[in-house]
mmCIF file of C-alpha atoms and ligand atoms in Angstrom:
data_model
loop_
_atom_site.group_PDB
_atom_site.id
_atom_site.type_symbol
_atom_site.label_atom_id
_atom_site.label_comp_id
_atom_site.label_asym_id
_atom_site.label_seq_id
_atom_site.Cartn_x
_atom_site.Cartn_y
_atom_site.Cartn_z
ATOM 1 C CA MET B 1 54.905 -19.366 -9.423
ATOM 2 C CA SER B 2 56.261 -21.513 -12.178
ATOM 3 C CA THR B 3 55.943 -20.558 -15.815
ATOM 4 C CA ILE B 4 55.217 -22.888 -18.671
ATOM 5 C CA THR B 5 56.620 -21.861 -22.034
ATOM 6 C CA THR B 6 55.556 -22.917 -25.478
ATOM 7 C CA THR B 7 57.170 -22.193 -28.820
ATOM 8 C CA ILE B 8 54.268 -22.781 -31.158
ATOM 9 C CA THR B 9 52.647 -19.901 -33.010
ATOM 10 C CA LEU B 10 49.090 -18.843 -33.704
ATOM 11 C CA VAL B 11 47.882 -19.748 -37.158
ATOM 12 C CA GLU B 12 45.111 -17.541 -38.519
ATOM 13 C CA LYS B 13 42.595 -18.711 -41.080
ATOM 14 C CA PRO B 14 40.173 -16.417 -42.866
ATOM 15 C CA ILE B 15 36.517 -16.839 -41.929
ATOM 16 C CA THR B 16 35.608 -18.102 -45.382
ATOM 17 C CA THR B 17 37.545 -21.338 -44.886
ATOM 18 C CA ILE B 18 35.448 -22.185 -41.842
ATOM 19 C CA ALA B 19 31.998 -21.308 -43.096
ATOM 20 C CA VAL B 20 31.003 -24.068 -45.479
ATOM 21 C CA GLY B 21 27.452 -23.031 -46.145
ATOM 22 C CA GLU B 22 24.114 -23.723 -44.588
ATOM 23 C CA LYS B 23 23.535 -27.267 -43.459
ATOM 24 C CA PRO B 24 20.395 -28.566 -45.204
ATOM 25 C CA THR B 25 18.802 -29.877 -41.997
ATOM 26 C CA THR B 26 18.734 -26.458 -40.344
ATOM 27 C CA THR B 27 15.241 -25.059 -39.725
ATOM 28 C CA LEU B 28 14.813 -21.337 -40.311
ATOM 29 C CA ALA B 29 11.176 -20.656 -39.511
ATOM 30 C CA LEU B 30 12.144 -17.914 -37.087
ATOM 31 C CA GLU B 31 9.097 -15.710 -37.593
ATOM 32 C CA GLU B 32 6.640 -18.420 -36.575
ATOM 33 C CA LYS B 33 8.377 -19.483 -33.385
ATOM 34 C CA PRO B 34 8.493 -17.869 -29.938
ATOM 35 C CA ILE B 35 11.629 -16.200 -28.752
ATOM 36 C CA SER B 36 13.731 -17.818 -26.053
ATOM 37 C CA TYR B 37 12.317 -17.551 -22.551
ATOM 38 C CA ASP B 38 15.597 -18.479 -20.936
ATOM 39 C CA ILE B 39 17.256 -15.230 -19.985
ATOM 40 C CA ASN B 40 20.661 -16.867 -19.963
ATOM 41 C CA LEU B 41 20.360 -18.287 -23.439
ATOM 42 C CA PRO B 42 20.618 -16.085 -26.509
ATOM 43 C CA TYR B 43 17.628 -14.707 -28.318
ATOM 44 C CA VAL B 44 16.677 -16.672 -31.410
ATOM 45 C CA ARG B 45 15.147 -13.573 -32.929
ATOM 46 C CA LEU B 46 15.062 -9.939 -32.067
ATOM 47 C CA PRO B 47 12.246 -8.331 -30.038
ATOM 48 C CA GLU B 48 10.135 -6.098 -32.286
ATOM 49 C CA ASP B 49 10.939 -2.820 -30.588
ATOM 50 C CA ALA B 50 14.716 -3.342 -30.291
ATOM 51 C CA ASN B 51 15.427 -0.746 -32.953
ATOM 52 C CA LYS B 52 13.629 1.931 -30.982
ATOM 53 C CA THR B 53 15.740 1.595 -27.860
ATOM 54 C CA THR B 54 19.254 0.883 -29.070
ATOM 55 C CA HIS B 55 21.982 3.481 -29.572
ATOM 56 C CA TYR B 56 23.972 1.070 -31.783
ATOM 57 C CA PRO B 57 21.547 -0.452 -34.327
ATOM 58 C CA GLU B 58 24.412 -1.932 -36.376
ATOM 59 C CA TYR B 59 25.168 -4.152 -33.369
ATOM 60 C CA LEU B 60 21.679 -5.587 -33.040
ATOM 61 C CA PRO B 61 21.945 -9.367 -33.397
ATOM 62 C CA THR B 62 21.527 -10.895 -36.845
ATOM 63 C CA TRP B 63 21.396 -14.551 -37.862
ATOM 64 C CA ASP B 64 23.348 -15.184 -41.057
ATOM 65 C CA LYS B 65 22.619 -18.609 -42.585
ATOM 66 C CA ILE B 66 26.127 -19.940 -42.263
ATOM 67 C CA TRP B 67 27.489 -23.300 -41.101
ATOM 68 C CA PHE B 68 30.650 -23.871 -39.077
ATOM 69 C CA ASP B 69 32.588 -27.095 -39.130
ATOM 70 C CA PRO B 70 34.085 -28.336 -35.847
ATOM 71 C CA LEU B 71 37.035 -26.356 -34.544
ATOM 72 C CA GLN B 72 40.223 -28.143 -35.531
ATOM 73 C CA PRO B 73 43.310 -28.189 -33.304
ATOM 74 C CA PHE B 74 45.440 -25.112 -33.944
ATOM 75 C CA GLU B 75 48.743 -23.760 -32.731
ATOM 76 C CA PHE B 76 48.584 -21.089 -30.071
ATOM 77 C CA ASN B 77 51.275 -18.991 -28.497
ATOM 78 C CA ASP B 78 50.129 -16.953 -25.517
ATOM 79 C CA PRO B 79 51.143 -13.316 -26.118
ATOM 80 C CA ALA B 80 51.784 -12.896 -22.374
ATOM 81 C CA LEU B 81 54.698 -15.333 -22.630
ATOM 82 C CA ARG B 82 56.528 -12.961 -24.993
ATOM 83 C CA VAL B 83 56.843 -10.237 -22.342
ATOM 84 C CA LYS B 84 60.393 -9.644 -21.138
ATOM 85 C CA ASP B 85 59.796 -6.397 -19.263
ATOM 86 C CA LYS B 86 57.644 -7.520 -16.338
ATOM 87 C CA SER B 87 57.059 -3.868 -15.316
ATOM 88 C CA LYS B 88 55.005 -3.572 -18.532
ATOM 89 C CA SER B 89 56.430 -0.156 -19.397
ATOM 90 C CA LYS B 90 54.886 -0.057 -22.882
ATOM 91 C CA LEU B 91 51.367 -0.502 -21.505
ATOM 92 C CA LEU B 92 51.667 1.135 -18.109
ATOM 93 C CA THR B 93 53.042 4.515 -19.135
ATOM 94 C CA PRO B 94 53.198 7.306 -16.493
ATOM 95 C CA GLN B 95 49.744 8.632 -17.391
ATOM 96 C CA VAL B 96 48.053 5.253 -16.847
ATOM 97 C CA LYS B 97 46.265 4.701 -13.529
ATOM 98 C CA VAL B 98 45.534 1.169 -12.321
ATOM 99 C CA SER B 99 43.035 0.847 -9.441
ATOM 100 C CA HIS B 100 42.445 -2.588 -8.008
ATOM 101 C CA ILE B 101 38.825 -3.639 -7.508
ATOM 102 C CA GLN B 102 39.858 -6.297 -4.997
ATOM 103 C CA PRO B 103 43.352 -7.132 -3.732
ATOM 104 C CA SER B 104 43.749 -10.322 -5.754
ATOM 105 C CA ILE B 105 41.326 -9.971 -8.667
ATOM 106 C CA GLY B 106 40.145 -7.185 -10.948
ATOM 107 C CA SER B 107 41.544 -3.771 -11.871
ATOM 108 C CA ILE B 108 40.256 -0.611 -13.504
ATOM 109 C CA VAL B 109 42.750 0.823 -15.973
ATOM 110 C CA GLU B 110 42.411 4.495 -16.930
ATOM 111 C CA GLY B 111 44.487 6.767 -19.145
ATOM 112 C CA VAL B 112 45.019 4.340 -21.997
ATOM 113 C CA GLN B 113 43.200 3.791 -25.285
ATOM 114 C CA LEU B 114 43.315 0.129 -26.302
ATOM 115 C CA SER B 115 43.033 1.193 -29.963
ATOM 116 C CA THR B 116 46.502 2.761 -29.849
ATOM 117 C CA LEU B 117 48.473 -0.088 -28.256
ATOM 118 C CA SER B 118 51.619 -1.390 -29.954
ATOM 119 C CA ASN B 119 52.111 -5.150 -30.246
ATOM 120 C CA GLU B 120 54.521 -5.062 -27.307
ATOM 121 C CA ALA B 121 51.909 -3.242 -25.232
ATOM 122 C CA LYS B 122 49.313 -5.852 -26.250
ATOM 123 C CA ASP B 123 51.643 -8.597 -25.024
ATOM 124 C CA GLU B 124 51.920 -6.745 -21.720
ATOM 125 C CA LEU B 125 48.154 -6.371 -21.634
ATOM 126 C CA ALA B 126 47.829 -10.155 -21.942
ATOM 127 C CA LEU B 127 50.242 -10.555 -19.026
ATOM 128 C CA LEU B 128 48.317 -8.062 -16.902
ATOM 129 C CA VAL B 129 45.033 -9.867 -17.698
ATOM 130 C CA SER B 130 46.642 -13.180 -16.712
ATOM 131 C CA GLU B 131 47.809 -11.658 -13.417
ATOM 132 C CA ARG B 132 44.724 -9.625 -12.488
ATOM 133 C CA LYS B 133 42.168 -11.852 -14.302
ATOM 134 C CA VAL B 134 39.752 -9.003 -15.050
ATOM 135 C CA LEU B 135 40.571 -5.539 -16.408
ATOM 136 C CA ALA B 136 38.031 -2.769 -17.021
ATOM 137 C CA PHE B 137 38.968 0.074 -19.384
ATOM 138 C CA PRO B 138 36.387 2.899 -19.212
ATOM 139 C CA ASN B 139 35.762 5.406 -22.004
ATOM 140 C CA GLN B 140 37.343 3.513 -24.906
ATOM 141 C CA ASP B 141 37.244 4.915 -28.439
ATOM 142 C CA LEU B 142 37.476 1.306 -29.669
ATOM 143 C CA ILE B 143 33.748 1.062 -28.792
ATOM 144 C CA ASP B 144 33.038 3.390 -31.718
ATOM 145 C CA ALA B 145 35.710 2.053 -34.076
ATOM 146 C CA GLY B 146 33.426 -0.524 -35.703
ATOM 147 C CA PRO B 147 33.297 -4.335 -35.729
ATOM 148 C CA SER B 148 36.287 -4.844 -38.067
ATOM 149 C CA GLN B 149 38.666 -2.895 -35.807
ATOM 150 C CA GLN B 150 37.334 -4.618 -32.711
ATOM 151 C CA GLN B 151 37.688 -8.090 -34.224
ATOM 152 C CA GLN B 152 41.174 -7.238 -35.492
ATOM 153 C CA PHE B 153 42.208 -6.137 -32.006
ATOM 154 C CA MET B 154 41.087 -9.414 -30.447
ATOM 155 C CA ASN B 155 42.604 -11.545 -33.213
ATOM 156 C CA TYR B 156 45.984 -10.572 -31.741
ATOM 157 C CA PHE B 157 45.152 -12.597 -28.620
ATOM 158 C CA GLY B 158 43.950 -15.811 -30.268
ATOM 159 C CA LYS B 159 41.770 -17.365 -32.902
ATOM 160 C CA PRO B 160 38.208 -15.996 -33.235
ATOM 161 C CA ASN B 161 35.285 -18.034 -31.981
ATOM 162 C CA TYR B 162 32.226 -18.478 -34.197
ATOM 163 C CA GLN B 163 29.058 -18.693 -32.151
ATOM 164 C CA PRO B 164 26.868 -21.721 -32.880
ATOM 165 C CA VAL B 165 23.530 -20.130 -31.994
ATOM 166 C CA SER B 166 23.622 -16.537 -30.851
ATOM 167 C CA GLY B 167 23.030 -13.429 -32.889
ATOM 168 C CA THR B 168 26.080 -11.753 -34.380
ATOM 169 C CA VAL B 169 26.963 -8.557 -36.185
ATOM 170 C CA LYS B 170 26.196 -8.974 -39.884
ATOM 171 C CA GLY B 171 29.312 -10.169 -41.681
ATOM 172 C CA HIS B 172 31.237 -10.581 -38.412
ATOM 173 C CA PRO B 173 30.391 -14.016 -37.000
ATOM 174 C CA GLY B 174 33.005 -13.709 -34.232
ATOM 175 C CA PHE B 175 30.682 -11.325 -32.387
ATOM 176 C CA HIS B 176 28.330 -12.609 -29.714
ATOM 177 C CA ILE B 177 25.725 -9.964 -29.015
ATOM 178 C CA ILE B 178 24.214 -9.632 -25.572
ATOM 179 C CA HIS B 179 21.190 -7.436 -26.017
ATOM 180 C CA ARG B 180 18.515 -6.985 -23.458
ATOM 181 C CA ASP B 181 15.859 -4.354 -23.759
ATOM 182 C CA GLY B 182 12.546 -3.658 -22.070
ATOM 183 C CA ASN B 183 11.214 -7.144 -22.644
ATOM 184 C CA LYS B 184 9.245 -7.440 -19.445
ATOM 185 C CA GLU B 185 7.457 -10.632 -20.524
ATOM 186 C CA GLU B 186 10.642 -12.581 -21.128
ATOM 187 C CA ILE B 187 12.107 -11.714 -17.746
ATOM 188 C CA ALA B 188 8.838 -12.366 -15.907
ATOM 189 C CA LYS B 189 8.515 -15.757 -17.598
ATOM 190 C CA PHE B 190 12.058 -16.660 -16.661
ATOM 191 C CA LEU B 191 11.595 -15.632 -13.029
ATOM 192 C CA GLU B 192 8.444 -17.754 -12.757
ATOM 193 C CA GLN B 193 10.762 -20.748 -12.745
ATOM 194 C CA LYS B 194 14.044 -19.396 -11.405
ATOM 195 C CA ALA B 195 14.866 -17.685 -8.155
ATOM 196 C CA THR B 196 17.671 -15.604 -9.669
ATOM 197 C CA THR B 197 19.030 -14.594 -13.027
ATOM 198 C CA THR B 198 22.586 -15.313 -11.864
ATOM 199 C CA LEU B 199 24.343 -18.048 -13.823
ATOM 200 C CA TRP B 200 28.016 -18.668 -13.194
ATOM 201 C CA HIS B 201 29.849 -19.972 -16.217
ATOM 202 C CA GLN B 202 32.892 -19.894 -18.431
ATOM 203 C CA ASP B 203 32.479 -18.902 -22.053
ATOM 204 C CA VAL B 204 32.507 -21.638 -24.720
ATOM 205 C CA SER B 205 34.218 -24.149 -22.406
ATOM 206 C CA TYR B 206 33.007 -27.065 -24.567
ATOM 207 C CA GLU B 207 35.423 -26.306 -27.407
ATOM 208 C CA ILE B 208 38.648 -28.291 -27.726
ATOM 209 C CA GLN B 209 40.632 -25.076 -27.263
ATOM 210 C CA PRO B 210 38.312 -22.797 -25.270
ATOM 211 C CA PRO B 211 38.681 -19.008 -25.111
ATOM 212 C CA GLY B 212 41.565 -17.603 -23.072
ATOM 213 C CA TYR B 213 41.206 -13.831 -23.406
ATOM 214 C CA VAL B 214 37.665 -12.511 -23.746
ATOM 215 C CA MET B 215 36.570 -8.948 -24.514
ATOM 216 C CA LEU B 216 33.230 -7.454 -23.505
ATOM 217 C CA GLY B 217 32.366 -4.027 -24.897
ATOM 218 C CA LEU B 218 29.572 -1.919 -23.420
ATOM 219 C CA LEU B 219 27.583 -0.172 -26.142
ATOM 220 C CA GLN B 220 24.695 0.847 -23.924
ATOM 221 C CA GLY B 221 23.684 0.074 -20.375
ATOM 222 C CA PRO B 222 21.577 1.190 -17.442
ATOM 223 C CA GLU B 223 22.878 4.020 -15.279
ATOM 224 C CA VAL B 224 23.004 1.649 -12.323
ATOM 225 C CA GLY B 225 23.003 -2.134 -12.393
ATOM 226 C CA GLY B 226 23.901 -4.807 -14.885
ATOM 227 C CA ASP B 227 27.310 -5.413 -13.271
ATOM 228 C CA THR B 228 29.324 -8.512 -14.098
ATOM 229 C CA VAL B 229 30.789 -10.603 -11.303
ATOM 230 C CA PHE B 230 33.925 -12.726 -11.589
ATOM 231 C CA ALA B 231 35.399 -15.435 -9.336
ATOM 232 C CA ALA B 232 39.033 -16.607 -9.367
ATOM 233 C CA THR B 233 39.221 -20.350 -9.895
ATOM 234 C CA ASP B 234 42.901 -20.630 -8.927
ATOM 235 C CA ALA B 235 42.158 -19.094 -5.517
ATOM 236 C CA ALA B 236 39.133 -21.388 -5.217
ATOM 237 C CA TYR B 237 41.366 -24.387 -5.910
ATOM 238 C CA LYS B 238 43.941 -23.286 -3.323
ATOM 239 C CA ARG B 239 41.310 -23.041 -0.586
ATOM 240 C CA LEU B 240 40.551 -26.761 -0.836
ATOM 241 C CA SER B 241 42.300 -29.330 1.301
ATOM 242 C CA PRO B 242 45.435 -31.014 -0.117
ATOM 243 C CA THR B 243 43.545 -34.315 0.006
ATOM 244 C CA LEU B 244 40.685 -33.081 -2.156
ATOM 245 C CA ARG B 245 43.043 -31.166 -4.479
ATOM 246 C CA SER B 246 45.053 -34.271 -5.263
ATOM 247 C CA PHE B 247 41.831 -36.196 -5.963
ATOM 248 C CA LEU B 248 40.560 -33.449 -8.302
ATOM 249 C CA ASP B 249 43.931 -33.154 -10.071
ATOM 250 C CA ASN B 250 43.371 -36.554 -11.644
ATOM 251 C CA LEU B 251 39.793 -36.029 -12.834
ATOM 252 C CA SER B 252 38.388 -35.053 -16.218
ATOM 253 C CA ALA B 253 34.980 -33.606 -17.034
ATOM 254 C CA VAL B 254 32.776 -33.493 -20.110
ATOM 255 C CA HIS B 255 31.863 -29.998 -21.351
ATOM 256 C CA SER B 256 28.997 -30.012 -23.825
ATOM 257 C CA SER B 257 27.043 -27.520 -25.931
ATOM 258 C CA SER B 258 24.257 -30.099 -26.508
ATOM 259 C CA LYS B 259 21.743 -28.555 -24.097
ATOM 260 C CA MET B 260 22.170 -25.083 -25.575
ATOM 261 C CA ILE B 261 21.880 -26.352 -29.168
ATOM 262 C CA ALA B 262 18.842 -28.508 -28.318
ATOM 263 C CA HIS B 263 17.106 -25.561 -26.653
ATOM 264 C CA VAL B 264 17.652 -23.286 -29.635
ATOM 265 C CA ARG B 265 16.452 -26.001 -32.049
ATOM 266 C CA LEU B 266 13.368 -26.513 -29.862
ATOM 267 C CA VAL B 267 12.351 -22.866 -30.039
ATOM 268 C CA GLY B 268 13.060 -22.715 -33.763
ATOM 269 C CA GLY B 269 16.287 -20.734 -33.693
ATOM 270 C CA LEU B 270 19.105 -20.877 -36.174
ATOM 271 C CA VAL B 271 21.833 -23.383 -35.329
ATOM 272 C CA ARG B 272 25.135 -22.938 -37.119
ATOM 273 C CA LYS B 273 27.143 -25.805 -35.701
ATOM 274 C CA ASP B 274 26.632 -29.320 -34.394
ATOM 275 C CA PRO B 275 26.894 -29.864 -30.622
ATOM 276 C CA VAL B 276 30.415 -30.229 -29.290
ATOM 277 C CA ASP B 277 31.344 -32.564 -26.409
ATOM 278 C CA THR B 278 34.896 -32.310 -25.111
ATOM 279 C CA VAL B 279 36.652 -34.000 -22.199
ATOM 280 C CA HIS B 280 38.787 -31.470 -20.310
ATOM 281 C CA PRO B 281 40.887 -31.794 -17.170
ATOM 282 C CA LEU B 282 38.899 -30.763 -14.105
ATOM 283 C CA VAL B 283 41.951 -28.858 -12.891
ATOM 284 C CA ARG B 284 43.901 -26.972 -15.555
ATOM 285 C CA VAL B 285 47.248 -25.243 -15.314
ATOM 286 C CA HIS B 286 47.347 -21.615 -16.423
ATOM 287 C CA PRO B 287 50.052 -21.321 -19.094
ATOM 288 C CA VAL B 288 51.212 -17.886 -17.927
ATOM 289 C CA THR B 289 50.928 -17.934 -14.132
ATOM 290 C CA GLY B 290 51.499 -21.677 -13.691
ATOM 291 C CA GLU B 291 48.618 -21.722 -11.200
ATOM 292 C CA LYS B 292 46.156 -24.617 -11.022
ATOM 293 C CA CYS B 293 42.565 -23.561 -11.742
ATOM 294 C CA LEU B 294 39.282 -25.405 -11.211
ATOM 295 C CA PHE B 295 37.760 -25.894 -14.642
ATOM 296 C CA ILE B 296 34.044 -26.544 -14.220
ATOM 297 C CA ASN B 297 30.939 -24.453 -14.677
ATOM 298 C CA GLY B 298 27.178 -24.625 -14.262
ATOM 299 C CA GLU B 299 26.292 -24.231 -17.904
ATOM 300 C CA PHE B 300 28.362 -26.670 -19.939
ATOM 301 C CA THR B 301 29.923 -29.230 -17.546
ATOM 302 C CA THR B 302 27.749 -32.341 -17.722
ATOM 303 C CA LYS B 303 29.743 -35.248 -16.330
ATOM 304 C CA ILE B 304 32.865 -36.129 -14.400
ATOM 305 C CA GLN B 305 34.601 -39.058 -16.016
ATOM 306 C CA GLY B 306 34.698 -42.232 -13.941
ATOM 307 C CA LEU B 307 32.029 -41.071 -11.474
ATOM 308 C CA LYS B 308 28.401 -42.117 -11.286
ATOM 309 C CA GLU B 309 25.622 -39.569 -11.959
ATOM 310 C CA ALA B 310 24.906 -38.935 -8.275
ATOM 311 C CA GLU B 311 28.623 -38.597 -7.519
ATOM 312 C CA THR B 312 29.083 -36.141 -10.380
ATOM 313 C CA LYS B 313 26.154 -34.073 -9.107
ATOM 314 C CA VAL B 314 27.391 -33.916 -5.528
ATOM 315 C CA LEU B 315 30.933 -32.997 -6.533
ATOM 316 C CA LEU B 316 29.906 -30.420 -9.148
ATOM 317 C CA ASP B 317 27.384 -28.843 -6.784
ATOM 318 C CA PHE B 318 29.984 -28.631 -4.031
ATOM 319 C CA LEU B 319 32.648 -27.091 -6.275
ATOM 320 C CA LEU B 320 30.246 -24.585 -7.829
ATOM 321 C CA GLN B 321 28.884 -23.550 -4.434
ATOM 322 C CA HIS B 322 32.446 -23.187 -3.177
ATOM 323 C CA ILE B 323 33.286 -20.846 -6.091
ATOM 324 C CA ILE B 324 30.007 -18.916 -5.860
ATOM 325 C CA MET B 325 30.264 -18.442 -2.087
ATOM 326 C CA GLY B 326 33.874 -17.273 -2.241
ATOM 327 C CA HIS B 327 33.310 -13.538 -2.076
ATOM 328 C CA ASP B 328 36.870 -13.226 -0.805
ATOM 329 C CA PHE B 329 38.163 -14.196 -4.257
ATOM 330 C CA GLN B 330 35.587 -12.414 -6.387
ATOM 331 C CA ALA B 331 35.338 -9.005 -8.050
ATOM 332 C CA ARG B 332 32.285 -7.188 -9.329
ATOM 333 C CA VAL B 333 32.744 -4.910 -12.315
ATOM 334 C CA ARG B 334 30.561 -1.848 -12.533
ATOM 335 C CA TRP B 335 30.181 -0.688 -16.110
ATOM 336 C CA GLN B 336 30.971 2.938 -16.849
ATOM 337 C CA PRO B 337 30.096 4.352 -20.293
ATOM 338 C CA LYS B 338 32.072 2.852 -23.211
ATOM 339 C CA THR B 339 33.852 0.390 -20.941
ATOM 340 C CA ILE B 340 35.765 -2.523 -22.424
ATOM 341 C CA VAL B 341 36.408 -5.439 -20.100
ATOM 342 C CA ILE B 342 39.053 -8.016 -20.923
ATOM 343 C CA PHE B 343 39.060 -11.091 -18.726
ATOM 344 C CA ASP B 344 40.848 -14.408 -18.460
ATOM 345 C CA ASN B 345 38.356 -17.175 -19.175
ATOM 346 C CA ARG B 346 40.858 -19.823 -17.982
ATOM 347 C CA SER B 347 41.104 -18.677 -14.379
ATOM 348 C CA THR B 348 37.628 -17.256 -13.719
ATOM 349 C CA LEU B 349 33.936 -17.959 -13.712
ATOM 350 C CA HIS B 350 31.561 -15.060 -14.308
ATOM 351 C CA SER B 351 27.919 -14.124 -14.260
ATOM 352 C CA ALA B 352 25.874 -11.207 -15.487
ATOM 353 C CA ILE B 353 23.732 -9.516 -12.840
ATOM 354 C CA VAL B 354 20.288 -8.795 -14.291
ATOM 355 C CA ASP B 355 19.119 -6.444 -11.541
ATOM 356 C CA TYR B 356 18.110 -3.478 -13.698
ATOM 357 C CA ILE B 357 14.485 -4.483 -14.023
ATOM 358 C CA ASP B 358 11.827 -1.852 -13.635
ATOM 359 C CA GLU B 359 8.613 -3.476 -12.342
ATOM 360 C CA GLU B 360 6.517 -1.228 -14.535
ATOM 361 C CA HIS B 361 8.512 -1.046 -17.748
ATOM 362 C CA GLY B 362 10.730 -4.126 -17.763
ATOM 363 C CA ALA B 363 14.499 -3.992 -18.132
ATOM 364 C CA LYS B 364 16.457 -0.931 -19.212
ATOM 365 C CA PRO B 365 18.367 -1.458 -22.480
ATOM 366 C CA ARG B 366 21.726 -3.186 -22.031
ATOM 367 C CA HIS B 367 23.756 -3.878 -25.120
ATOM 368 C CA ILE B 368 27.160 -5.561 -25.014
ATOM 369 C CA PHE B 369 29.316 -7.302 -27.566
ATOM 370 C CA ARG B 370 31.634 -10.194 -26.783
ATOM 371 C CA LEU B 371 34.696 -11.345 -28.709
ATOM 372 C CA CYS B 372 36.583 -14.467 -27.689
ATOM 373 C CA ALA B 373 40.189 -15.378 -28.442
ATOM 374 C CA MET B 374 40.544 -19.147 -28.484
ATOM 375 C CA ALA B 375 43.647 -20.300 -26.643
ATOM 376 C CA GLU B 376 45.524 -23.460 -25.667
ATOM 377 C CA LYS B 377 44.114 -26.927 -25.120
ATOM 378 C CA PRO B 378 43.660 -26.948 -21.328
ATOM 379 C CA ILE B 379 46.821 -28.196 -19.639
ATOM 380 C CA PRO B 380 46.043 -30.960 -17.124
ATOM 381 C CA ALA B 381 47.259 -30.604 -13.542
ATOM 382 C CA ALA B 382 48.245 -34.238 -13.366
ATOM 383 C CA SER B 383 50.773 -35.583 -15.830
ATOM 384 C CA PRO B 384 49.399 -38.422 -17.973
ATOM 385 C CA PRO B 385 49.944 -41.916 -16.532
HETATM 386 FE FE1 FE2 Q 401 29.717 -15.265 -20.435
#
């Protein structure tokens, strides 16, 4: 494996320099409009009984009237590249137990509290995430440490992402709240049209510098079900023929948030940012492992540059099916109480599994927060002509 090194550093900006106030064209008639009936898109307002079922009311989604300008290019230095001790002795102390979920992807890490890690240990954590792609840390006290501590922890790994449409924690726009309660109607409506709730995607791939490290924190979940499944996109790339790989290496694809923004506008939700369309390489090089990774997903990838519509569809469908069918390079994370998952959004696709639906009562409450650390501009596999 080759390693790419960079010398640039992460530049942090306070939130207040990004939020420039509410854009006058934004419609805010939330009370009069229906909630979203697409289970994979965020709520535009909260179901009425959410307060009754949640254990963490301060993490129920809120919609601050705030406007975000486009993300500007920023300097990023991957913390994993700072690690000199590849045995990761600051993170993996003798009391830490690492159990692999699958041989090549996913690990459960026990015996460590993320809240106590030194900066060196955080660097090693970034390296371990890059290597294993998905890490699950059960029973974390960081779950109860509050939004400021959680955001501060993730700021070490990259610049915060400010969600354009989804509900956040009040005063903490870096939080994306995934909250699903017993809303039987919403799920039934969704399943009238769709055969499954599964939707494989990467988070926020439309941004110019999409998230690298992503944290998911389980506040509340069903006893069984609601797993999250991950697929390794470097392994998926390697399984393709050399002929197809070299063709893909030279392609670029458009990633767009337009559909998501349009949907939320249609149902009267709050939009905080204009749609973003970005052209990314279809195969990106991971800055830490040096591996080539397929960089497409079913949610935001809309076009392959230089191909006709039908050609784009056939190729995207094939690549997505290839990734989805590849159970030999996937891992499924089962959530234990107070689990924090940190995954590498550059080398994986993931999907929630909404299988915790009770026919009589609807879904059991599941409440998760997500924090993204924005990383490098995707590195193309092919060098520019
Ligand atoms: Fe996601």
